[in-house]
CSV table of C-alpha atoms and ligand atoms in Angstrom, one decimal:
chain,number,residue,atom,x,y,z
M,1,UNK,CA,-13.6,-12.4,11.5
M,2,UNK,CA,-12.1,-16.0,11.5
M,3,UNK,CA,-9.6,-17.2,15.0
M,4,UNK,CA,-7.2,-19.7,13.8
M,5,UNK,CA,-5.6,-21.7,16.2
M,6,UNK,CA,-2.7,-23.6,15.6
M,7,UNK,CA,-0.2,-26.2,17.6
M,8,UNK,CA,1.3,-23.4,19.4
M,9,UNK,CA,-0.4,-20.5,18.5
M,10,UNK,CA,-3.7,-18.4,18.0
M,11,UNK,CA,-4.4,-15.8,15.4
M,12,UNK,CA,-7.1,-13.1,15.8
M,13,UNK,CA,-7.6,-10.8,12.8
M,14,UNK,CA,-5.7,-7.3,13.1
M,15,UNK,CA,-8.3,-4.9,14.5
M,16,UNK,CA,-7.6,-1.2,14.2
M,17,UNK,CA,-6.6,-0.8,18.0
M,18,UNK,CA,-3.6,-3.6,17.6
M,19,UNK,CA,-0.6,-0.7,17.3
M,20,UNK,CA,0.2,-1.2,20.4
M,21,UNK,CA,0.3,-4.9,20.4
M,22,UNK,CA,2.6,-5.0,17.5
M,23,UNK,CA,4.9,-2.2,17.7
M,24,UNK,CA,7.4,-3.9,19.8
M,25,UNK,CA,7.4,-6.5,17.1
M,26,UNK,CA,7.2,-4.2,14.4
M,27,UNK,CA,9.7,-1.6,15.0
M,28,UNK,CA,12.5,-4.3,16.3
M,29,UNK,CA,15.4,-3.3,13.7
M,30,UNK,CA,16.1,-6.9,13.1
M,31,UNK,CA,12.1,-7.6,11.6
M,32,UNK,CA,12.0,-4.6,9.9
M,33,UNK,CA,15.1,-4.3,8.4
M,34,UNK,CA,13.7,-7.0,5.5
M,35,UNK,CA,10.4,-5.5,5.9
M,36,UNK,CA,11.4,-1.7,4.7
M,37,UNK,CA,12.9,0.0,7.7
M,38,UNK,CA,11.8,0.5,11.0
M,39,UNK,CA,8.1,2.3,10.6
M,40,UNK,CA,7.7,5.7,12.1
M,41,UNK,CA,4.6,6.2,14.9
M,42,UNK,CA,2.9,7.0,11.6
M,43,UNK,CA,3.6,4.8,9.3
M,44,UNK,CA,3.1,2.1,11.7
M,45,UNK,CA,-0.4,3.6,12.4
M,46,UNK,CA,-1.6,3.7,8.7
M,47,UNK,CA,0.1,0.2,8.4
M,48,UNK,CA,-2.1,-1.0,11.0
M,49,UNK,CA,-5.3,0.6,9.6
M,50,UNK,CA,-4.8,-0.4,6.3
M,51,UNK,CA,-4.6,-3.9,8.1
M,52,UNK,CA,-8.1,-3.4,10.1
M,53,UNK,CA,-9.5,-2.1,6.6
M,54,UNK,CA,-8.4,-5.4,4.6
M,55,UNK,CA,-10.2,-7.5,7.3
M,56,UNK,CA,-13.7,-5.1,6.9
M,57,UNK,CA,-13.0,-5.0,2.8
M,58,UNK,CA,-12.3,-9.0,2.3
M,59,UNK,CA,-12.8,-10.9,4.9
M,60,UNK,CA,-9.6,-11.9,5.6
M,61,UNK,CA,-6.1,-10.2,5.8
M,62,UNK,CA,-3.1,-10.3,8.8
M,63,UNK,CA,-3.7,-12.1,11.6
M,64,UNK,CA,-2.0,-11.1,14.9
M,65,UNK,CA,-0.3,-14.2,16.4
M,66,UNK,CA,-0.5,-14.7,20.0
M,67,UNK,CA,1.9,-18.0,21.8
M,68,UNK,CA,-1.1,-19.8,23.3
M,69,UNK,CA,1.5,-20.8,26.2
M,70,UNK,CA,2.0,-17.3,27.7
M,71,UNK,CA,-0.3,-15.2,25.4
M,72,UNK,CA,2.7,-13.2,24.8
M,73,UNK,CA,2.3,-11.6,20.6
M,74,UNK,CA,4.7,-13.4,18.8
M,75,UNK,CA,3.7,-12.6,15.2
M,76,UNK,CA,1.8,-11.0,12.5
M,77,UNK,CA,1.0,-12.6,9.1
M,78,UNK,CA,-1.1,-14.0,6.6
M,79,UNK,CA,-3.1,-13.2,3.6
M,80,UNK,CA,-3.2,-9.8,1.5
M,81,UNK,CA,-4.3,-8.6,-1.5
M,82,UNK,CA,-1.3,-7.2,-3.7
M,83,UNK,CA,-0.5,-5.8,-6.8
M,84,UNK,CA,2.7,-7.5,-7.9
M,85,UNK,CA,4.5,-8.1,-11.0
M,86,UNK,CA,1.8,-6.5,-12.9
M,87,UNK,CA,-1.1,-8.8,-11.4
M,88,UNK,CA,-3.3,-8.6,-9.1
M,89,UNK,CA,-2.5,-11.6,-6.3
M,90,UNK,CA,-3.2,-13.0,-3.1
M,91,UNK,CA,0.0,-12.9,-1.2
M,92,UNK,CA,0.9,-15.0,2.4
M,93,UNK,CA,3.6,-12.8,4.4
M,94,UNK,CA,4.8,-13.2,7.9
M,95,UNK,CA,6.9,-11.4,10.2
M,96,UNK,CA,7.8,-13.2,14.0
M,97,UNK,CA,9.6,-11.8,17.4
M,98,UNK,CA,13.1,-12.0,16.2
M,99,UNK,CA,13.5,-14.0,19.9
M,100,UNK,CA,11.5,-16.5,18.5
M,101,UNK,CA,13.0,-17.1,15.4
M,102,UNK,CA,14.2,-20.7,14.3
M,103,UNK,CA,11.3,-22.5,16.3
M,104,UNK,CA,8.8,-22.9,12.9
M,105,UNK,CA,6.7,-20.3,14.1
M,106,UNK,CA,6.3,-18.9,10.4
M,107,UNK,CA,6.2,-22.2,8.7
M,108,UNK,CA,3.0,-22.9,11.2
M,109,UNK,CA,1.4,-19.8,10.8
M,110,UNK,CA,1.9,-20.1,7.0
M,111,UNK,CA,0.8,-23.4,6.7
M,112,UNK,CA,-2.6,-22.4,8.5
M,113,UNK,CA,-3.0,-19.3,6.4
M,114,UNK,CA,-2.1,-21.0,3.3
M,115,UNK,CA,-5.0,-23.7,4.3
M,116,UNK,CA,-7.4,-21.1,5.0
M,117,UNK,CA,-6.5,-19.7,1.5
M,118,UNK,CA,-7.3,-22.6,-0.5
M,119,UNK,CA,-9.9,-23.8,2.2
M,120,UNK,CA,-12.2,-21.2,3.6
M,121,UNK,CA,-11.7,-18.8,0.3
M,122,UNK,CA,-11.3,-21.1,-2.0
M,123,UNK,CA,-9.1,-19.1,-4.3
M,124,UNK,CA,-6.7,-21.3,-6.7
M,125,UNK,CA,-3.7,-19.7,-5.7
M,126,UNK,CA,-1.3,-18.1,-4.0
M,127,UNK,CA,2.1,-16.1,-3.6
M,128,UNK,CA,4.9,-14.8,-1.8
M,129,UNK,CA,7.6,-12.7,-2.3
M,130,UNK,CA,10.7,-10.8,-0.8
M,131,UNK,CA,14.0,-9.6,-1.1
M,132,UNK,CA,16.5,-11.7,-2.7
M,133,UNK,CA,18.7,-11.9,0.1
M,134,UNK,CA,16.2,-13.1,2.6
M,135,UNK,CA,17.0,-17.2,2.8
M,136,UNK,CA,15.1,-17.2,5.9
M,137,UNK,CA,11.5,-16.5,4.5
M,138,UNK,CA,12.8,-18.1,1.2
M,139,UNK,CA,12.8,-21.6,3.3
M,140,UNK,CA,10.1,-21.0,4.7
M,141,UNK,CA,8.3,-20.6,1.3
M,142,UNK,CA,9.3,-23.8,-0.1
M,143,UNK,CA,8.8,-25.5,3.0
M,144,UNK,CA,5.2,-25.1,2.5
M,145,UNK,CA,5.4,-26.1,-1.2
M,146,UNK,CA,5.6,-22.6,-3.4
M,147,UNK,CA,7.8,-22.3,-6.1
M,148,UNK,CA,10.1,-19.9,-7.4
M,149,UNK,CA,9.0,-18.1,-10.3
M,150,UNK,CA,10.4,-16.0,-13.4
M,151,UNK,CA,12.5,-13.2,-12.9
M,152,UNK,CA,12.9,-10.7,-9.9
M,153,UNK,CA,9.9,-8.3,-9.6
M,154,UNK,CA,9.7,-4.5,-8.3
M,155,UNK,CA,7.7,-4.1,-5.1
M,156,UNK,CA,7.8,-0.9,-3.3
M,157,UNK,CA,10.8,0.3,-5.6
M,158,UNK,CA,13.0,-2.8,-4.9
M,159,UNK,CA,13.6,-6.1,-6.7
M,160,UNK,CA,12.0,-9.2,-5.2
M,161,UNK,CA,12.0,-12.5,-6.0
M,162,UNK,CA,8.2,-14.4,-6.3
M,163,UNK,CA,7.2,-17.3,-5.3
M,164,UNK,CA,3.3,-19.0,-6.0
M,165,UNK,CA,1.8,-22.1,-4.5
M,166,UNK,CA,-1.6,-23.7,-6.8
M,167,UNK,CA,-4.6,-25.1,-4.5
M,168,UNK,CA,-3.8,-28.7,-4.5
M,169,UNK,CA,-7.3,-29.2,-6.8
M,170,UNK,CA,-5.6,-26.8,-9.1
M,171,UNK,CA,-3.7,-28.5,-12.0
M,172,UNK,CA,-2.3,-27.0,-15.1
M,173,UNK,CA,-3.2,-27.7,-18.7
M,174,UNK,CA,-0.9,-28.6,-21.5
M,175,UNK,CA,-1.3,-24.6,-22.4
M,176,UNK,CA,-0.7,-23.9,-19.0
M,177,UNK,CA,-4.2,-22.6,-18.2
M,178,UNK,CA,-6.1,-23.4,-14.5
M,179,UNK,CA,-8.3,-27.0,-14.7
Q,1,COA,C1,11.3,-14.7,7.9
Q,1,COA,C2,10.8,-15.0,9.3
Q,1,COA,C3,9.3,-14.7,9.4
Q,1,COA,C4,11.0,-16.5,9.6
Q,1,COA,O1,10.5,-16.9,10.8
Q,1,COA,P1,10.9,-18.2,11.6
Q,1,COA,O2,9.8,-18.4,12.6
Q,1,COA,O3,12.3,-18.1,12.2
Q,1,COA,O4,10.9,-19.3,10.4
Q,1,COA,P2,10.8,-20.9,10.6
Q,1,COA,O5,11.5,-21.2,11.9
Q,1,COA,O6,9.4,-21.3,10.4
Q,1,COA,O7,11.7,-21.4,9.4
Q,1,COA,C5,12.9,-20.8,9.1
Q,1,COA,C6,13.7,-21.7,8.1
Q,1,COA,O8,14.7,-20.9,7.5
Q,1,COA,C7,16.0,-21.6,7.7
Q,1,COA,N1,17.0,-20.6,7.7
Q,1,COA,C8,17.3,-19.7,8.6
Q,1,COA,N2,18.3,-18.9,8.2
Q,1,COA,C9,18.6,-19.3,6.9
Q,1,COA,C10,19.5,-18.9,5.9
Q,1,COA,N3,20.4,-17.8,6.1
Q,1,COA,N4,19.6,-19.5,4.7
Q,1,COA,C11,18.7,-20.5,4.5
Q,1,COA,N5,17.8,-21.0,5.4
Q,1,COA,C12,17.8,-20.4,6.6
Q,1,COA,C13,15.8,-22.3,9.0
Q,1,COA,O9,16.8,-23.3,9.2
Q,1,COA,C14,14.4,-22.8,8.8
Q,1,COA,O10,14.3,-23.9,8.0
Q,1,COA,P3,14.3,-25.5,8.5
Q,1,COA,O11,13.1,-25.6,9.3
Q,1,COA,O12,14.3,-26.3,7.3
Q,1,COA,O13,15.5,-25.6,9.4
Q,1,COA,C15,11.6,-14.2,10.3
Q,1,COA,O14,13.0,-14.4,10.1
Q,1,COA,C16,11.3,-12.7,10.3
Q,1,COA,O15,10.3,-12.3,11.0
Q,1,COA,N6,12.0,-12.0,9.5
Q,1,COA,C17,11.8,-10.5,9.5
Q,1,COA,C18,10.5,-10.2,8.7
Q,1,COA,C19,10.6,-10.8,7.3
Q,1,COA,O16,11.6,-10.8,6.6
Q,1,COA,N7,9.4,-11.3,6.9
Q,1,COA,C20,9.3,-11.8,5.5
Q,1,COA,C21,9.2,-10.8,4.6
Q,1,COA,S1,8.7,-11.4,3.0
């Protein structure tokens, strides 16, 4: 179970017992209204558990974001598996303390989850999606280099828009196939 440490901040890997860490972040209307709702007791409990379980099944999965200056949780983010669009993909998401936001705390955490991607796993690629209307986590996509592609695609019963970053090894052939 990999610690990432950052400029400002430190990640430990979601453990089963994190509820209570994260429901203050998880249940604040203004994160979750992007995210699906505010999560019931319930629904936040399976969402952590299926969290945990990602960790024990891959390896990797959501980190839980701690500001290494107070120790305070300011986050939760990082790497999933996701069926999306018909594939099977890797995808980076974030969520941070709607106090925080504005200060690059996503764009940091994503940039060290989007290194561990292509470093420690050494998978090829990567995506990210959400909801049209979400500019905020839009930026923050191309700020670490994805790029918007095709059409909107369903997830969870609602159009999103997709974004994918390639390894920086990866290149594509003239038939668009991975070198
Ligand atoms: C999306 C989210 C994680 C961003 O967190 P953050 O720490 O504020 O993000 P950052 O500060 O790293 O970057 C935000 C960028 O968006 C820009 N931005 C903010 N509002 C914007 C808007 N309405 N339109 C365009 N850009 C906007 C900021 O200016 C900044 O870009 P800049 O650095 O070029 O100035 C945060 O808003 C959040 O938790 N939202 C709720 C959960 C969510 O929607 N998660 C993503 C689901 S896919």
């Amino acid at each position: 179970m990999t610690v990432l440490v950052t400029a400002r901040l430190e990640g430990t890997p979601i453990t089963s017992d994190a509820g209570p860490l994260l429901a203050g972040l998880l249940t604040d209307p203004r994160v979750a209204r992007t995210l699906g709702g505010v999560p019931s007791p319930d629904a936040l409990a399976g969402m952590v558990a299926r969290q945990a379980a990602h960790w024990v099944a891959h390896g990797f999965g959501y980190w839980l974001w701690r500001d290494r200056a107070t120790g305070a949780v300011v986050a939760r983010g990082g790497l999933h598996h996701v069926v999306v669009g018909g594939r099977a993909e890797v995808e980076v998401g974030w969520a941070v303390d709607a106090d925080r936001w504005g200060e690059g705390l996503a764009s940091e955490l994503g940039a060290a989850a989007v290194a561990f991607a292509f470093g420690r796993l050494d998978l090829h690629e990567i995506v990210s999606f959400t909801l049209p209307a979400n500019m905020t986590s839009r930026r923050v996509m191309e700020k670490l280099g994805f790029a918007r592609e095709g059409a909107q695609v369903e997830h969870a019963g609602m159009d999103h828009v997709l974004y994918r970053l390639l390894a920086p090894s990866t290149t594509t052939g003239p038939q668009g196939e991975l070198a």
